[in-house]
Coordinates of C-alpha atoms and ligand atoms in Angstrom, one line a residue:
X1 CA 78.9 -129.2 67.4
X2 CA 76.5 -129.7 70.3
X3 CA 76.3 -132.7 72.6
X4 CA 72.7 -133.0 71.7
X5 CA 70.2 -130.5 70.3
X6 CA 69.3 -127.8 72.8
X7 CA 65.8 -128.1 74.0
X8 CA 63.6 -125.4 72.5
X9 CA 61.1 -124.7 75.2
X10 CA 62.0 -126.6 78.4
X11 CA 61.0 -124.7 81.6
X12 CA 63.1 -124.5 84.7
X13 CA 60.2 -124.5 87.2
X14 CA 62.3 -122.7 89.9
X15 CA 63.1 -119.8 87.6
X16 CA 60.3 -117.4 87.0
X17 CA 59.7 -113.7 86.6
X18 CA 58.4 -112.1 89.7
X19 CA 56.3 -109.0 89.7
X20 CA 58.7 -107.6 92.2
X21 CA 61.8 -108.2 90.0
X22 CA 63.9 -105.6 88.4
X23 CA 62.5 -106.6 85.0
X24 CA 59.1 -105.3 86.1
X25 CA 60.5 -101.8 85.8
X26 CA 60.0 -102.2 82.1
X27 CA 61.6 -101.8 78.8
X28 CA 63.6 -98.6 79.7
X29 CA 65.5 -100.7 82.2
X30 CA 65.5 -104.2 80.8
X31 CA 66.4 -104.7 77.2
X32 CA 65.3 -108.1 75.9
X33 CA 68.5 -109.9 74.7
X34 CA 68.9 -113.6 73.8
X35 CA 72.0 -115.4 74.9
X36 CA 74.4 -116.8 72.3
X37 CA 74.9 -120.6 72.6
X38 CA 78.2 -122.2 73.3
X39 CA 79.2 -125.7 72.2
X40 CA 79.5 -128.8 74.4
X41 CA 78.7 -127.3 77.7
X42 CA 79.9 -129.0 80.9
X43 CA 79.9 -128.2 84.6
X44 CA 83.0 -126.6 86.0
X45 CA 81.9 -125.7 89.5
X46 CA 78.6 -126.5 91.3
X47 CA 77.7 -124.8 94.5
X48 CA 75.5 -127.3 96.2
X49 CA 75.4 -125.3 99.5
X50 CA 73.8 -122.4 97.6
X51 CA 71.5 -124.8 95.7
X52 CA 70.2 -126.1 99.0
X53 CA 69.9 -122.6 100.5
X54 CA 67.7 -121.6 97.6
X55 CA 65.7 -124.9 97.7
X56 CA 66.6 -125.8 94.1
X57 CA 66.1 -129.4 93.0
X58 CA 68.6 -131.8 94.6
X59 CA 69.3 -133.3 91.2
X60 CA 70.1 -129.9 89.6
X61 CA 73.6 -130.9 88.6
X62 CA 72.3 -134.0 86.8
X63 CA 69.8 -132.0 84.7
X64 CA 70.9 -131.5 81.1
X65 CA 68.3 -128.7 80.7
X66 CA 69.8 -126.8 83.7
X67 CA 73.3 -127.2 82.2
X68 CA 72.2 -125.9 78.8
X69 CA 70.0 -123.0 80.2
X70 CA 72.7 -121.8 82.6
X71 CA 75.2 -121.8 79.7
X72 CA 72.8 -119.6 77.8
X73 CA 72.0 -122.3 75.2
X74 CA 68.3 -121.6 75.5
X75 CA 66.0 -119.4 77.4
X76 CA 63.7 -121.4 79.6
X77 CA 60.1 -121.1 78.5
X78 CA 58.1 -118.3 80.1
X79 CA 61.2 -116.1 80.6
X80 CA 62.6 -113.1 78.7
X81 CA 66.3 -112.7 79.2
X82 CA 67.5 -109.1 79.2
X83 CA 70.5 -106.8 79.7
X84 CA 70.2 -103.6 81.7
X85 CA 71.6 -100.2 80.8
X86 CA 73.8 -98.2 83.2
X87 CA 76.5 -95.6 83.1
X88 CA 79.3 -94.7 85.4
X89 CA 82.5 -93.1 86.5
X90 CA 85.6 -95.2 85.7
X91 CA 88.9 -94.3 87.4
X92 CA 87.5 -91.0 88.4
X93 CA 86.2 -90.0 84.9
X94 CA 82.7 -89.9 83.6
X95 CA 82.5 -92.8 81.2
X96 CA 79.0 -92.3 79.9
X97 CA 76.8 -95.2 79.0
X98 CA 78.1 -98.7 79.8
X99 CA 75.5 -101.4 80.7
X100 CA 75.5 -105.2 81.0
X101 CA 78.0 -105.9 78.3
X102 CA 78.2 -109.6 79.1
X103 CA 75.6 -110.2 81.8
X104 CA 72.2 -111.5 81.0
X105 CA 69.4 -111.6 83.5
X106 CA 67.3 -114.7 83.3
X107 CA 64.6 -114.3 85.9
X108 CA 64.1 -114.7 89.6
X109 CA 64.0 -117.4 92.3
X110 CA 61.4 -117.2 95.0
X111 CA 63.7 -118.7 97.6
X112 CA 63.5 -119.2 101.4
X113 CA 66.0 -116.4 101.7
X114 CA 63.9 -114.0 99.7
X115 CA 63.5 -113.1 96.0
X116 CA 66.8 -113.6 94.1
X117 CA 67.7 -112.3 90.7
X118 CA 69.6 -114.8 88.4
X119 CA 72.2 -113.5 86.0
X120 CA 74.5 -115.3 83.5
X121 CA 77.9 -113.7 83.1
X122 CA 79.6 -114.5 79.7
X123 CA 76.5 -115.7 77.7
X124 CA 77.3 -113.6 74.7
X125 CA 77.0 -110.0 73.4
X126 CA 74.3 -107.6 74.4
X127 CA 73.3 -104.1 73.1
X128 CA 75.8 -102.8 75.7
X129 CA 78.8 -104.9 74.7
X130 CA 80.4 -102.0 72.9
X131 CA 83.6 -103.5 71.5
X132 CA 83.5 -106.5 73.8
X133 CA 82.6 -110.0 72.8
X134 CA 80.2 -110.6 75.7
X135 CA 82.2 -113.6 76.8
X136 CA 84.1 -114.6 79.9
X137 CA 87.0 -116.9 80.1
X138 CA 87.3 -120.0 82.3
X139 CA 90.1 -118.5 84.4
X140 CA 88.2 -115.4 85.4
X141 CA 84.9 -117.3 85.8
X142 CA 86.5 -119.7 88.3
X143 CA 88.0 -116.7 90.2
X144 CA 84.6 -115.0 90.4
X145 CA 82.9 -118.2 91.5
X146 CA 85.4 -118.9 94.3
X147 CA 85.7 -115.3 95.4
X148 CA 82.0 -114.7 95.8
X149 CA 81.7 -117.8 97.9
X150 CA 84.9 -117.1 99.9
X151 CA 83.4 -113.6 100.8
X152 CA 80.2 -115.2 101.8
X153 CA 82.0 -117.7 103.9
X154 CA 83.8 -114.8 105.6
X155 CA 80.4 -113.2 106.4
X156 CA 80.9 -110.4 103.9
X157 CA 78.0 -109.1 101.8
X158 CA 78.4 -110.3 98.2
X159 CA 76.6 -111.5 95.1
X160 CA 76.7 -115.3 95.2
X161 CA 77.7 -117.8 92.5
X162 CA 75.6 -120.8 91.9
X163 CA 77.7 -122.5 89.2
X164 CA 80.2 -122.1 86.5
X165 CA 79.8 -124.0 83.2
X166 CA 82.5 -124.3 80.6
X167 CA 82.7 -124.9 76.9
X168 CA 85.6 -125.6 74.4
X169 CA 84.4 -122.6 72.5
X170 CA 87.2 -120.1 71.9
X171 CA 87.5 -116.6 73.4
X172 CA 90.3 -114.3 72.3
X173 CA 92.1 -112.4 75.0
X174 CA 95.9 -111.9 75.1
X175 CA 95.9 -115.5 73.9
X176 CA 93.1 -117.8 72.9
X177 CA 91.2 -119.2 75.9
X178 CA 88.0 -121.2 76.4
X179 CA 84.7 -119.8 77.3
X180 CA 82.8 -120.1 80.6
X181 CA 79.6 -118.7 82.1
X182 CA 79.0 -117.9 85.8
X183 CA 75.5 -118.0 87.2
X184 CA 75.3 -115.2 89.7
X185 CA 72.6 -114.8 92.2
X186 CA 71.7 -111.7 94.3
X187 CA 68.6 -110.0 95.6
X188 CA 69.5 -107.2 93.2
X189 CA 72.3 -106.3 90.8
X190 CA 71.4 -102.6 90.8
X191 CA 74.6 -100.5 90.7
X192 CA 75.3 -96.8 91.5
X193 CA 75.7 -96.5 87.7
X194 CA 72.1 -97.4 87.1
X195 CA 71.1 -94.2 89.0
X196 CA 73.8 -92.2 87.3
X197 CA 72.5 -93.3 83.9
X198 CA 68.9 -92.1 84.2
X199 CA 70.0 -89.0 86.1
X200 CA 72.6 -87.9 83.6
X201 CA 70.1 -88.4 80.7
X202 CA 67.5 -86.3 82.5
X203 CA 65.1 -89.3 82.6
X204 CA 63.8 -88.2 86.0
X205 CA 60.6 -90.4 85.8
X206 CA 62.8 -93.4 85.3
X207 CA 65.2 -92.3 88.0
X208 CA 62.3 -92.1 90.5
X209 CA 60.9 -95.4 89.4
X210 CA 64.3 -97.0 89.9
X211 CA 64.7 -95.5 93.4
X212 CA 61.2 -96.5 94.3
X213 CA 61.8 -100.1 93.1
X214 CA 65.0 -100.3 95.2
X215 CA 63.2 -98.8 98.3
X216 CA 60.2 -101.1 98.1
X217 CA 62.0 -104.3 97.2
X218 CA 65.2 -103.8 99.3
X219 CA 64.8 -101.1 101.9
X220 CA 61.3 -101.8 103.1
X221 CA 61.9 -99.9 106.3
X222 CA 61.9 -96.7 104.2
X223 CA 58.8 -97.4 102.2
X224 CA 56.5 -95.3 104.4
X225 CA 58.6 -92.2 103.5
X226 CA 57.6 -90.3 100.5
X227 CA 59.1 -87.7 98.3
X228 CA 62.5 -86.2 99.0
X229 CA 62.8 -87.8 102.5
X230 CA 62.5 -91.2 101.0
X231 CA 65.4 -90.7 98.6
X232 CA 67.5 -88.9 101.2
X233 CA 67.0 -91.9 103.5
X234 CA 67.9 -94.2 100.7
X235 CA 71.2 -92.4 100.2
X236 CA 71.8 -92.6 103.9
X237 CA 71.2 -96.3 104.0
X238 CA 73.4 -97.0 101.0
X239 CA 76.1 -94.9 102.6
X240 CA 75.8 -96.9 105.8
X241 CA 75.9 -100.2 104.1
X242 CA 78.9 -99.2 101.9
X243 CA 80.7 -98.0 105.1
X244 CA 80.3 -101.4 106.8
X245 CA 81.3 -103.2 103.6
X246 CA 84.5 -101.2 103.4
X247 CA 85.4 -102.0 107.0
X248 CA 84.9 -105.7 106.2
X249 CA 87.0 -105.6 103.1
X250 CA 89.8 -103.8 104.9
X251 CA 89.7 -106.1 107.9
X252 CA 90.1 -109.2 105.8
X253 CA 92.6 -107.7 103.4
X254 CA 90.4 -107.8 100.3
X255 CA 91.3 -105.6 97.4
X256 CA 88.6 -105.2 94.8
X257 CA 90.7 -103.6 92.1
X258 CA 88.1 -101.8 90.0
X259 CA 85.9 -99.8 92.3
X260 CA 84.2 -97.8 89.5
X261 CA 80.7 -96.6 90.2
X262 CA 79.3 -99.2 87.8
X263 CA 80.8 -101.9 90.0
X264 CA 79.2 -100.5 93.2
X265 CA 76.1 -102.3 94.5
X266 CA 73.3 -100.2 95.9
X267 CA 72.7 -103.1 98.4
X268 CA 76.2 -102.8 99.6
X269 CA 77.2 -106.1 98.1
X270 CA 80.7 -106.9 96.8
X271 CA 80.1 -107.0 93.1
X272 CA 82.0 -107.8 89.9
X273 CA 85.1 -109.8 90.8
X274 CA 87.8 -109.0 88.3
X275 CA 91.4 -108.4 89.2
X276 CA 90.6 -108.6 92.9
X277 CA 93.1 -110.0 95.4
X278 CA 93.3 -110.9 99.1
X279 CA 96.6 -109.6 100.5
X280 CA 99.3 -112.0 101.2
X281 CA 102.1 -109.9 102.9
X282 CA 100.6 -106.7 104.3
X283 CA 101.2 -103.7 102.1
X284 CA 98.8 -100.8 102.6
X285 CA 99.7 -99.5 99.1
X286 CA 99.1 -102.8 97.3
X287 CA 97.6 -102.4 93.9
X288 CA 96.0 -105.6 92.6
X289 CA 95.0 -104.3 89.2
X290 CA 97.9 -103.9 86.8
X291 CA 95.8 -101.5 84.7
X292 CA 95.4 -99.2 87.7
X293 CA 98.7 -97.4 87.0
X294 CA 97.9 -94.5 89.4
X295 CA 97.0 -96.8 92.3
X296 CA 93.6 -95.2 92.6
X297 CA 92.1 -98.4 94.0
X298 CA 95.1 -99.4 96.1
X299 CA 94.1 -101.3 99.3
X300 CA 94.4 -98.4 101.7
X301 CA 92.5 -96.1 99.4
X302 CA 89.4 -98.3 99.1
X303 CA 87.4 -96.6 101.9
X304 CA 88.1 -93.2 100.5
X305 CA 87.2 -94.3 96.9
X306 CA 83.9 -95.7 98.2
X307 CA 83.1 -92.3 99.6
X308 CA 83.9 -90.7 96.3
X309 CA 81.6 -93.1 94.6
X310 CA 78.8 -92.4 97.1
X311 CA 79.1 -88.7 96.2
X312 CA 78.4 -89.7 92.6
X313 CA 75.3 -91.6 93.8
X314 CA 74.3 -88.6 95.8
X315 CA 74.8 -86.4 92.7
X316 CA 72.6 -88.7 90.7
X317 CA 69.9 -88.6 93.3
X318 CA 69.8 -84.8 93.5
X319 CA 66.8 -84.4 91.1
X320 CA 64.8 -86.4 93.6
X321 CA 66.3 -84.9 96.8
X322 CA 66.2 -81.3 95.5
X323 CA 68.2 -79.7 98.3
X324 CA 71.9 -80.1 98.9
X325 CA 72.0 -80.0 102.6
X326 CA 70.1 -83.2 103.4
X327 CA 72.0 -85.1 100.7
X328 CA 75.3 -83.9 102.1
X329 CA 74.2 -84.8 105.6
X330 CA 73.4 -88.4 104.4
X331 CA 76.8 -88.7 102.9
X332 CA 78.5 -87.1 105.9
X333 CA 77.4 -90.2 107.9
X334 CA 80.2 -92.1 106.2
X335 CA 82.8 -90.1 108.2
X336 CA 81.3 -91.5 111.4
X337 CA 80.1 -94.9 110.2
X338 CA 83.3 -96.1 108.4
X339 CA 85.8 -95.3 111.2
X340 CA 83.4 -96.7 113.8
X341 CA 83.0 -99.9 111.8
X342 CA 86.7 -100.1 111.2
X343 CA 87.6 -99.6 114.8
X344 CA 85.2 -102.3 115.9
X345 CA 86.4 -104.7 113.2
X346 CA 90.0 -104.3 114.4
X347 CA 89.1 -104.6 118.1
X348 CA 87.3 -107.8 117.2
X349 CA 90.4 -109.1 115.4
X350 CA 92.5 -108.2 118.4
X351 CA 90.0 -109.7 120.9
X352 CA 89.6 -106.4 122.7
X353 CA 86.4 -105.7 124.6
X354 CA 85.0 -102.2 124.8
X355 CA 86.6 -99.1 123.3
X356 CA 89.7 -97.6 124.9
X357 CA 91.5 -94.4 124.1
X358 CA 94.7 -96.0 122.9
X359 CA 93.1 -98.6 120.7
X360 CA 93.5 -96.8 117.4
X361 CA 97.2 -96.1 118.1
X362 CA 97.7 -99.8 118.9
X363 CA 96.2 -100.8 115.6
X364 CA 98.1 -98.2 113.6
X365 CA 101.4 -99.2 115.2
X366 CA 100.6 -102.9 114.4
X367 CA 99.8 -102.1 110.8
X368 CA 103.1 -100.2 110.5
X369 CA 105.0 -103.1 111.9
X370 CA 103.2 -105.5 109.5
X371 CA 104.0 -103.1 106.7
X372 CA 107.6 -102.8 107.5
X373 CA 108.2 -106.6 107.3
X374 CA 105.4 -107.4 104.8
X375 CA 104.1 -109.9 107.3
X376 CA 101.4 -112.2 105.9
X377 CA 98.2 -110.6 106.9
X378 CA 96.1 -113.7 107.4
X379 CA 98.8 -115.9 109.0
X380 CA 99.5 -113.1 111.4
X381 CA 96.0 -112.8 112.7
X382 CA 95.5 -116.5 112.9
X383 CA 98.7 -117.1 114.8
X384 CA 97.8 -114.2 117.1
X385 CA 94.4 -115.8 117.9
X386 CA 96.0 -119.1 118.6
X387 CA 98.6 -117.4 120.8
X388 CA 96.0 -115.6 122.9
X389 CA 94.1 -118.8 123.3
X390 CA 97.2 -120.8 124.4
X391 CA 98.8 -118.0 126.5
X392 CA 97.1 -119.0 129.8
X393 CA 99.1 -122.3 129.9
X394 CA 102.1 -121.5 127.6
X395 CA 104.9 -119.1 128.5
X396 CA 106.1 -118.9 124.9
X397 CA 102.7 -118.7 123.2
X398 CA 103.6 -115.6 121.2
X399 CA 106.8 -117.0 119.7
X400 CA 105.1 -118.2 116.5
X401 CA 103.7 -114.7 116.0
X402 CA 107.1 -113.1 116.7
X403 CA 108.8 -115.4 114.2
X404 CA 106.8 -113.7 111.4
X405 CA 108.7 -110.4 112.0
X406 CA 112.2 -109.5 110.9
X407 CA 112.2 -106.6 113.3
X408 CA 111.5 -108.7 116.4
X409 CA 112.1 -105.8 118.8
X410 CA 109.3 -103.9 117.1
X411 CA 106.9 -106.8 117.6
X412 CA 108.0 -107.3 121.2
X413 CA 107.3 -103.7 122.1
X414 CA 103.9 -103.8 120.4
X415 CA 103.1 -107.1 122.0
X416 CA 103.8 -105.8 125.5
X417 CA 101.3 -103.0 125.0
X418 CA 98.8 -105.3 123.4
X419 CA 98.9 -107.8 126.3
X420 CA 98.5 -105.0 128.8
X421 CA 95.4 -103.9 127.0
X422 CA 94.1 -107.4 126.5
X423 CA 94.4 -108.3 130.2
X424 CA 94.9 -111.7 131.7
X425 CA 91.4 -112.9 132.2
X426 CA 89.4 -115.1 129.8
X427 CA 92.3 -115.6 127.4
X428 CA 90.9 -118.9 126.2
X429 CA 87.4 -117.7 125.3
X430 CA 88.9 -114.5 123.8
X431 CA 91.2 -116.6 121.7
X432 CA 88.3 -118.7 120.6
X433 CA 86.3 -115.6 119.6
X434 CA 89.4 -114.4 117.6
X435 CA 89.6 -117.7 115.8
X436 CA 86.0 -117.1 114.7
X437 CA 86.9 -113.6 113.5
X438 CA 90.3 -114.2 111.9
X439 CA 90.0 -116.7 109.0
X440 CA 92.5 -119.5 108.5
X441 CA 91.6 -119.8 104.8
X442 CA 91.3 -117.0 102.2
X443 CA 91.3 -117.2 98.4
X444 CA 94.9 -116.5 97.9
X445 CA 95.9 -115.8 94.3
X446 CA 98.1 -118.9 94.1
X447 CA 95.3 -121.2 95.3
X448 CA 92.9 -119.8 92.6
X449 CA 95.7 -120.2 90.1
X450 CA 96.3 -123.8 91.0
X451 CA 92.6 -124.6 90.7
X452 CA 92.6 -122.8 87.3
X453 CA 95.6 -124.7 86.0
X454 CA 93.9 -128.0 86.9
X455 CA 90.6 -126.9 85.4
X456 CA 92.3 -126.1 82.1
X457 CA 93.4 -129.7 82.0
X458 CA 89.8 -130.8 82.6
X459 CA 90.2 -131.5 86.3
X460 CA 87.7 -129.6 88.4
X461 CA 88.4 -131.3 91.8
X462 CA 90.3 -128.4 93.3
X463 CA 87.6 -125.9 92.3
X464 CA 85.2 -128.0 94.2
X465 CA 87.5 -128.7 97.2
X466 CA 88.5 -125.0 97.5
X467 CA 84.8 -124.1 97.5
X468 CA 84.2 -126.4 100.5
X469 CA 87.1 -125.0 102.5
X470 CA 86.3 -121.4 101.7
X471 CA 82.7 -121.9 102.8
X472 CA 84.1 -122.6 106.3
X473 CA 87.2 -120.4 106.4
X474 CA 87.3 -120.2 110.3
X475 CA 87.4 -124.0 110.7
X476 CA 90.4 -126.4 110.7
X477 CA 90.5 -128.5 107.5
X478 CA 93.4 -130.8 108.3
X479 CA 93.6 -132.3 104.8
X480 CA 94.0 -128.8 103.4
X481 CA 96.5 -127.5 105.9
X482 CA 98.8 -126.5 103.0
X483 CA 96.2 -124.0 101.7
X484 CA 96.5 -122.1 105.0
X485 CA 100.2 -121.5 104.5
X486 CA 102.2 -118.6 103.2
X487 CA 102.1 -117.9 99.5
X488 CA 104.9 -119.6 97.7
X489 CA 107.6 -117.7 95.9
X490 CA 105.9 -118.1 92.5
X491 CA 102.7 -116.4 93.7
X492 CA 104.3 -113.0 93.2
X493 CA 104.7 -113.7 89.5
X494 CA 101.0 -114.2 88.9
X495 CA 99.8 -111.3 86.8
X496 CA 96.1 -110.5 87.1
X497 CA 95.1 -108.4 84.2
X498 CA 91.9 -106.6 83.6
X499 CA 91.1 -108.9 80.7
X500 CA 88.7 -111.4 81.7
Ligands
LIG1 P1 84.3 -104.0 84.3 O1 85.4 -103.0 84.4 O2 84.7 -105.4 84.1 O3 83.3 -103.9 85.4 O4 83.5 -103.7 82.9 C1 83.2 -102.4 82.5 C2 82.2 -102.5 81.4 O5 82.7 -103.3 80.3 C3 80.9 -103.1 81.7 O6 79.8 -102.5 81.1 C4 81.0 -104.6 81.2 O7 79.8 -105.2 80.9 C5 81.8 -104.3 80.0 N1 82.6 -105.5 79.6 C6 83.7 -106.1 80.2 N2 84.1 -107.1 79.5 C7 83.3 -107.3 78.4 C8 83.3 -108.2 77.4 N3 84.1 -109.2 77.2 N4 82.3 -108.1 76.5 C9 81.4 -107.1 76.5 N5 81.4 -106.2 77.5 C10 82.3 -106.3 78.5
LIG2 MG1 81.6 -104.4 85.9

């Protein structure tokens, strides 16, 4: 069934096991697990920009050994692949033990941008697969690949995706699909759920070892602290990072879809792309996950849900922090950090300098107007940026923005207030700054869907072209102008299920 026999002991020299890696925590954390091979592996998407950032071999995409290893067809010599155990709260309920059900950690890359962990998603069952098959389908793998890189292009903290490989091997979902594997890269894949796991099991030694690993490897500014102050500071830092991540998600219209504590990164990275969606028409109540019947993770609720998740993390850290008051104080920071980050993000989007009293009302009224007419979130901000830039020379500069609204009088009234606040000076440079803040290209559902449909036919050109464009979402890409347009009618019929 294979193209050629899988090599038995080839090494990938750039992939090693660092003493500072998660695996160094030992067997209680990392359960040795072999990947399960897939037939006839082929490249689906290759992220050459990330390859270069990590200083990986220029001919990586020509290496058969790399293709086979990153599909899980053999474990490079010198490495022990493993799955990690974690628990978590799912949709507000304690779910008990979960774990890497379809992620296998291979090793680390000592890269110019620091030590990176490498993880295969979809390389077969693990001791934590429960009833799952340990596989990922082509469709969801392409979505994760493009979304990770779109977020990175937008300047939003995220796990990265080095490549997707595919196989004709079958995977059964609602229908039979083909298998794929995403190679994910991040400084750490530690989740809130890892802490919850050891804490809920009363494994306090392991809990402390995990917290110390995270502090030493990823929050080095805190490593001179010891005992409870160290873990309180860790909670405060994670709170801070999560608050700024939420502001970034909201500002760009990103909906994660499954913000369970097992999908929350302790480094404040966007993690686990499933039924995510970037908003097309603005709807604060938008629910992108069809399985989320209560709308727990609706767009506007994300910041609140992140706070709820941080409480779970705080709870898990209590055996190390001892006293409630400092833990609560660390979490309390969210109530200042998130609104501050959000206010700043919106001022940046509007091109406003300094903080004025009426700014929040200006933003709220705008969002209400966008909501009323379901105005496309991305197109609105981009047109507004262009209008500000052109408004020095053009008397009707704001007409293309106005055209997006059904209730023109509502926009006109808002725009008058906005221009008053904006002032008349430096419109061109302000507009330029707005164009670097408000992206032209986002990974709209229908774009991902088009790339997936072609990929299913064996044509991966659009996956690759979208990757290029999404890596530079603030630039003009004249060949791909159509990808910056409004979502077509059929986009609303795309159903993103939790099955992936
Ligand atoms: P998610 O909601 O996708 O973050 O997944 C929740 C849990 O289910 C995690 O522990 C995953 O590893 C696991 N999981 C999801 N899909 C599969 C699958 N196809 N096979 C095994 N485990 C899975
Ligand atoms: Mg997950």
